[in-house]
JSON list of C-alpha atoms in Angstrom, two decimals:
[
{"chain": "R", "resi": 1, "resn": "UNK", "atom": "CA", "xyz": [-47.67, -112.12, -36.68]},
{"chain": "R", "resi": 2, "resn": "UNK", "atom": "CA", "xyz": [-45.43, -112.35, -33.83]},
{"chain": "R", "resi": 3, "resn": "UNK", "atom": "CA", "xyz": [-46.86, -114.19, -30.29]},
{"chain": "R", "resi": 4, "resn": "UNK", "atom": "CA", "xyz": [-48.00, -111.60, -27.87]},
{"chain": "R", "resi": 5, "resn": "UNK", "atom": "CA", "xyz": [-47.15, -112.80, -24.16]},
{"chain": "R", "resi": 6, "resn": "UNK", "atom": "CA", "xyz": [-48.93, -112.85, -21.23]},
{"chain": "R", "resi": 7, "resn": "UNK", "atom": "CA", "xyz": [-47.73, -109.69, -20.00]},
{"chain": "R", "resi": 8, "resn": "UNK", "atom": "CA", "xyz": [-48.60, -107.80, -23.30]},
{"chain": "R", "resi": 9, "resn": "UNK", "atom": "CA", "xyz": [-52.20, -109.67, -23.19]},
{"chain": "R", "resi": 10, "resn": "UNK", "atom": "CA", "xyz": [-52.60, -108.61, -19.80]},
{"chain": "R", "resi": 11, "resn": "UNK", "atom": "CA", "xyz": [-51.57, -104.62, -20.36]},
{"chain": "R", "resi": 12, "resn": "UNK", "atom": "CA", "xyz": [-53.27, -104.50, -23.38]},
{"chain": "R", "resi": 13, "resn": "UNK", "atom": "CA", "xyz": [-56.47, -105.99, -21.44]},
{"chain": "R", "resi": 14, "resn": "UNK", "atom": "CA", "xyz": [-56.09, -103.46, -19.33]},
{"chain": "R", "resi": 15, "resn": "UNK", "atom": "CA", "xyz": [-55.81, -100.63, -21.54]},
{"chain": "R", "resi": 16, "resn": "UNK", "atom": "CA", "xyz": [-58.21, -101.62, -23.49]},
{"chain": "R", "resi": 17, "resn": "UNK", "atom": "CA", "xyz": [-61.12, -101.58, -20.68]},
{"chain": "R", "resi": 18, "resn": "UNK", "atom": "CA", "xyz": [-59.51, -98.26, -19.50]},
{"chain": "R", "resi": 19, "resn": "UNK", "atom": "CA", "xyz": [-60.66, -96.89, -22.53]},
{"chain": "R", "resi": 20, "resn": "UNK", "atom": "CA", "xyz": [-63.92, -97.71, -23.13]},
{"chain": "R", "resi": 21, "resn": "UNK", "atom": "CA", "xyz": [-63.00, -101.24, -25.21]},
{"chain": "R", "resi": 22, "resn": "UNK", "atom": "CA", "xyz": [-64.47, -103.37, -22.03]},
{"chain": "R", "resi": 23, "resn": "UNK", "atom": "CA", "xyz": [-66.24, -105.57, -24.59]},
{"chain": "R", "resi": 24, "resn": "UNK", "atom": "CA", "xyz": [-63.88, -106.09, -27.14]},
{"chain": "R", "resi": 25, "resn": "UNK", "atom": "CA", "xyz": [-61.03, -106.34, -24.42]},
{"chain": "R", "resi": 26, "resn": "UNK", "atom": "CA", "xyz": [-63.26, -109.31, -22.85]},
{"chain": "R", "resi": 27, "resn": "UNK", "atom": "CA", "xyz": [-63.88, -111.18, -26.31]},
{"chain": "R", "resi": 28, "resn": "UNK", "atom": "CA", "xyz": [-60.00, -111.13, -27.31]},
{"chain": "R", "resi": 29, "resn": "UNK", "atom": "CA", "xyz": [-58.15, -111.78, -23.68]},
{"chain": "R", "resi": 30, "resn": "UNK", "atom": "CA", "xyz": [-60.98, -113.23, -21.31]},
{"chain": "R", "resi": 31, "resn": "UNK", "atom": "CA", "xyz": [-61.64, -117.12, -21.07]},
{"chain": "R", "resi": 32, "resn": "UNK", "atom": "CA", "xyz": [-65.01, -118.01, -20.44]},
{"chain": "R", "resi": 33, "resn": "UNK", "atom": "CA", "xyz": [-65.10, -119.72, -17.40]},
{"chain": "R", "resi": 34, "resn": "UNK", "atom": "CA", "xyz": [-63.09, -116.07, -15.94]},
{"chain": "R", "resi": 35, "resn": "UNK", "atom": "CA", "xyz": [-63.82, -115.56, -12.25]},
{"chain": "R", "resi": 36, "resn": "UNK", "atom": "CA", "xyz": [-62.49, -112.51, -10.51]},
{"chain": "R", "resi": 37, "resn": "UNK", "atom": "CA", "xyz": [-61.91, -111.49, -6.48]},
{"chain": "R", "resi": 38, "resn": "UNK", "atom": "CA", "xyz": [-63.04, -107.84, -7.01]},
{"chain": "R", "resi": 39, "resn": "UNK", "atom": "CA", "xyz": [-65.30, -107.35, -3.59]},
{"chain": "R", "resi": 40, "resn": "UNK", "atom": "CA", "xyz": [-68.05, -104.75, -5.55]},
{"chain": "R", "resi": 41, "resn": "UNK", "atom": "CA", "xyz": [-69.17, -107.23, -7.63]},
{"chain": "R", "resi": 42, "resn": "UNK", "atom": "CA", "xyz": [-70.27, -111.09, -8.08]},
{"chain": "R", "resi": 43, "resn": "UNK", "atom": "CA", "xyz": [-67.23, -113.80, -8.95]},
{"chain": "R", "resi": 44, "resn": "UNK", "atom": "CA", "xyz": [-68.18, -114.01, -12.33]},
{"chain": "R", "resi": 45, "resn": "UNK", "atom": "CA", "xyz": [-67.02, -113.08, -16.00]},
{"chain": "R", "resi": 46, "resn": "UNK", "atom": "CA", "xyz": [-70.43, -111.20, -17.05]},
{"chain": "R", "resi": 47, "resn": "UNK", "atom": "CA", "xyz": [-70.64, -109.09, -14.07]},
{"chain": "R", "resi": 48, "resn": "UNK", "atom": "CA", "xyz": [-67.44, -107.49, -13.56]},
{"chain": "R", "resi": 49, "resn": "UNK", "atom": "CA", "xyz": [-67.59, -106.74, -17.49]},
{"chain": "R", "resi": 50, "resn": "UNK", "atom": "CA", "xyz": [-71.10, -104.99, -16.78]},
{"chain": "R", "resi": 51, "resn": "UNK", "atom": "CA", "xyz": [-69.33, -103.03, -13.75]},
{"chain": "R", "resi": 52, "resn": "UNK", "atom": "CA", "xyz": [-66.59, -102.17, -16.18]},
{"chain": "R", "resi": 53, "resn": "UNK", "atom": "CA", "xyz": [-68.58, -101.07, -19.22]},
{"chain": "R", "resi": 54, "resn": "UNK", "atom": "CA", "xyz": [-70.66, -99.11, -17.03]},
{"chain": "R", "resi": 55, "resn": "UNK", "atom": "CA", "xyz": [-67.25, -97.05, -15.91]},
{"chain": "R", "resi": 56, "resn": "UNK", "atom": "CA", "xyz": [-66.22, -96.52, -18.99]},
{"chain": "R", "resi": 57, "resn": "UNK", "atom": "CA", "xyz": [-69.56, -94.97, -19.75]},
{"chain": "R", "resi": 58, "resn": "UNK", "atom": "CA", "xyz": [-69.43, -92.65, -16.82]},
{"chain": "R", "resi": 59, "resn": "UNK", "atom": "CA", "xyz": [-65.75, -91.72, -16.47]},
{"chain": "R", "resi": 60, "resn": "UNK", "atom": "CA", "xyz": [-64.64, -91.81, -20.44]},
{"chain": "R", "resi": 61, "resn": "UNK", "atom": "CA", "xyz": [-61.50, -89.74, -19.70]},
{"chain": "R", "resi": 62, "resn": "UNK", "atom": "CA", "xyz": [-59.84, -91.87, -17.41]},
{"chain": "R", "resi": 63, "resn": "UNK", "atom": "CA", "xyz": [-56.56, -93.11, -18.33]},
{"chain": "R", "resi": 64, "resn": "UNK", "atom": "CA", "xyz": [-54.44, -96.36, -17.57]},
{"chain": "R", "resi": 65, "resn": "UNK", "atom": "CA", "xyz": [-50.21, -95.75, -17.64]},
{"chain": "R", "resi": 66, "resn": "UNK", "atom": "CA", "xyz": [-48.79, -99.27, -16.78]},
{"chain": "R", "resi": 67, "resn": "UNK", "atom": "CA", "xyz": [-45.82, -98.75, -14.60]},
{"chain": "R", "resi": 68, "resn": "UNK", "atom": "CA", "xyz": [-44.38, -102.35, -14.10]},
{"chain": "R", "resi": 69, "resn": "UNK", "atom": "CA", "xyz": [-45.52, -105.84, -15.30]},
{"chain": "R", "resi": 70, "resn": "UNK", "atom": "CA", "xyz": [-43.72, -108.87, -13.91]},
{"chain": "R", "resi": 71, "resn": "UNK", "atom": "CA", "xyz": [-44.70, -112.14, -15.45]},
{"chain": "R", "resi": 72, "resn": "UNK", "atom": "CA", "xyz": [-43.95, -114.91, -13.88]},
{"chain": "R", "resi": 73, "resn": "UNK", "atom": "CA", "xyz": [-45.33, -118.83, -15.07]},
{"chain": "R", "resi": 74, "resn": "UNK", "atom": "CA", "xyz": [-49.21, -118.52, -15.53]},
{"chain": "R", "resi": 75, "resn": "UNK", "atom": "CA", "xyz": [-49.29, -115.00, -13.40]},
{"chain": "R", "resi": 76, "resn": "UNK", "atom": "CA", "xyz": [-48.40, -111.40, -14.33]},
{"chain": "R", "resi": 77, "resn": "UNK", "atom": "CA", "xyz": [-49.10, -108.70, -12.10]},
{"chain": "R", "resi": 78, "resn": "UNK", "atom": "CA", "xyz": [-49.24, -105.28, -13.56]},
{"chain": "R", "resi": 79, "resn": "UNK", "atom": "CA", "xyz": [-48.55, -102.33, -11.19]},
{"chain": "R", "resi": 80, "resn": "UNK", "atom": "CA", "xyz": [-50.46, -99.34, -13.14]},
{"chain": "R", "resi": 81, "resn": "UNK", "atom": "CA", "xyz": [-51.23, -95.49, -12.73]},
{"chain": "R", "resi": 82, "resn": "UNK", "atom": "CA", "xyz": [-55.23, -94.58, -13.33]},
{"chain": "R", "resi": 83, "resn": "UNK", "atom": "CA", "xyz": [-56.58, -91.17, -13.56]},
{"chain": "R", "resi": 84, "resn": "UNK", "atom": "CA", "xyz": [-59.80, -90.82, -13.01]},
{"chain": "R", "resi": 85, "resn": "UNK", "atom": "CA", "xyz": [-59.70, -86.82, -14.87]},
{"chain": "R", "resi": 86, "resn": "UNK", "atom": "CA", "xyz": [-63.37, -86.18, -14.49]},
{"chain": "R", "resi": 87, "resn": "UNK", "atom": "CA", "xyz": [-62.80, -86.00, -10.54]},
{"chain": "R", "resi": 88, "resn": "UNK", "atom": "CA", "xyz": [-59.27, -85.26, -10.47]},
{"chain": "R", "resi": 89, "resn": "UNK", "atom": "CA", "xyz": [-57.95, -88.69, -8.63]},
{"chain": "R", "resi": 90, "resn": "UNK", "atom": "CA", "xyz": [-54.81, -90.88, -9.26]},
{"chain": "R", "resi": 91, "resn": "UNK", "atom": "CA", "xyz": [-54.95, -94.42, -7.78]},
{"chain": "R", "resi": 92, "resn": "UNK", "atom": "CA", "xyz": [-52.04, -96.85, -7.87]},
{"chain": "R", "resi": 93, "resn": "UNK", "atom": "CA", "xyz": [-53.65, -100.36, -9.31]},
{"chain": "R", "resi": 94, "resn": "UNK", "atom": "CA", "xyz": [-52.16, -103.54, -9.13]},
{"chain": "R", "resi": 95, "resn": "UNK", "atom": "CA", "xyz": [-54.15, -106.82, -10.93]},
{"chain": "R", "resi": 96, "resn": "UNK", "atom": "CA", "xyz": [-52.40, -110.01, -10.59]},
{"chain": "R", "resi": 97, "resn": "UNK", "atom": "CA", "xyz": [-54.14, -111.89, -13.74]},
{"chain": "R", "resi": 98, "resn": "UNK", "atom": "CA", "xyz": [-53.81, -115.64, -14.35]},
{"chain": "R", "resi": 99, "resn": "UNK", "atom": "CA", "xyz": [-53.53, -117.43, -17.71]},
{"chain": "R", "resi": 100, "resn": "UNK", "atom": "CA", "xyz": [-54.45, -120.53, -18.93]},
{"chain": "R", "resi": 101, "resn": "UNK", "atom": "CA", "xyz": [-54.17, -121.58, -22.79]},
{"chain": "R", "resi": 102, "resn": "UNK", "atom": "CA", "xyz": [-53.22, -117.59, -23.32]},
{"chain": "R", "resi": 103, "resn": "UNK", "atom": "CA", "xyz": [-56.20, -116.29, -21.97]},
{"chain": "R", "resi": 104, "resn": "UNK", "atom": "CA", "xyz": [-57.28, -114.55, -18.83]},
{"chain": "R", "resi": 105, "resn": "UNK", "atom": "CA", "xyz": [-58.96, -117.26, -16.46]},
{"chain": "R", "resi": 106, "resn": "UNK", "atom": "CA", "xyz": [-58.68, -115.14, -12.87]},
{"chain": "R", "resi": 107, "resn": "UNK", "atom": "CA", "xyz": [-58.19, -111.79, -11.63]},
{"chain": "R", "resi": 108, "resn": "UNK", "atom": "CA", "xyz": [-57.50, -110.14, -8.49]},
{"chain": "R", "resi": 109, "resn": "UNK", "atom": "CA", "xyz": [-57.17, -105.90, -8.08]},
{"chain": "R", "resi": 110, "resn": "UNK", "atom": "CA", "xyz": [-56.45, -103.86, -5.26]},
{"chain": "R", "resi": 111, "resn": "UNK", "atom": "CA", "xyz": [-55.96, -100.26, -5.53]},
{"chain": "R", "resi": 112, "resn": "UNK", "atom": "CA", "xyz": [-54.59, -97.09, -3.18]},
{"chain": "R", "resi": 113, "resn": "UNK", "atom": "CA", "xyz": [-55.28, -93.70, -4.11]},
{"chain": "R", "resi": 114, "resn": "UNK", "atom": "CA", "xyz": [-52.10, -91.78, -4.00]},
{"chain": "R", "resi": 115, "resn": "UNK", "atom": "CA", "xyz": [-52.36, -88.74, -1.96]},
{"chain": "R", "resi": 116, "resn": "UNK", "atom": "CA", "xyz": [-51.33, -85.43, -3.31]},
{"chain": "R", "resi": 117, "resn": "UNK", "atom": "CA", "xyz": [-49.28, -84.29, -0.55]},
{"chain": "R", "resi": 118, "resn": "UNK", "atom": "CA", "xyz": [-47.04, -87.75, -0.09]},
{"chain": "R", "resi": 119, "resn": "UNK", "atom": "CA", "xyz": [-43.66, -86.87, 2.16]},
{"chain": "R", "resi": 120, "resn": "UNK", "atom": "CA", "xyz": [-42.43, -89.79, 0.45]},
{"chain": "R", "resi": 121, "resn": "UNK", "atom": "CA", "xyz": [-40.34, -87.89, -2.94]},
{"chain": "R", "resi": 122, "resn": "UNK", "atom": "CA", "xyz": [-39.71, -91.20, -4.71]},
{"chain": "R", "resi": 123, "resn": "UNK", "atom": "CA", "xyz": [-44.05, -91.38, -5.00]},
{"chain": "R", "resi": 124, "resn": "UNK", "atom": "CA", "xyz": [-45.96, -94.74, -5.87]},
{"chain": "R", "resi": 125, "resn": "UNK", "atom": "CA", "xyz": [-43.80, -95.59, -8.94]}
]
């Protein structure tokens, strides 16, 4: 079985809570001691996973297209495209995640919504 890096851990991650997996995603990628810097919910692991399992519930068609991931020492930051389909938004995402034995210790997330009428042709990606 071939080594997954840190930037595959963290897309797949990613992915994986996009879709529902928020759980599973946790168990496999998440360290225990995780603490996040999301500002809707408290600093620890067990909250943000509640926040995100409860999103999945109530948006199960969004969708997560990662658009870069730049990994650099114990930090990738993945620069990602999320549809939220059931009320027709796009929102440019990027989470800086930090590793530590190959598992997700901290995360930080900030996130634009990209406007449909953007003068700017070369668009968030």
């Amino acid at each position: 079985m071939a080594i997954q890096s840190n930037a595959d851990k963290a897309t797949r991650f990613l992915a994986m809570c996009t879709a529902g997996q928020v759980r599973q995603a946790y168990d496999t990628y998440v360290s225990d001691d995780f603490r996040h810097h999301n500002a809707y919910f408290p600093e620890d692991r067990e909250s943000l996973l509640r926040g995100m399992e409860e999103s999945a519930r109530a948006e199960p068609d969004k969708s997560f297209t990662a658009r870069q991931v730049i990994e650099s020492g114990d930090r990738v930051a993945v620069l990602s495209h999320v549809r939220r389909g059931n009320v027709g938004i796009d929102i440019a995402v990027v989470h800086i995640l930090r590793f530590e034995n190959g598992r997700i210790v901290e995360m930080w997330d900030i996130g634009q919504q990209i406007p449909a009428d953007s003068p700017n042709r070369l668009g968030m990606f």
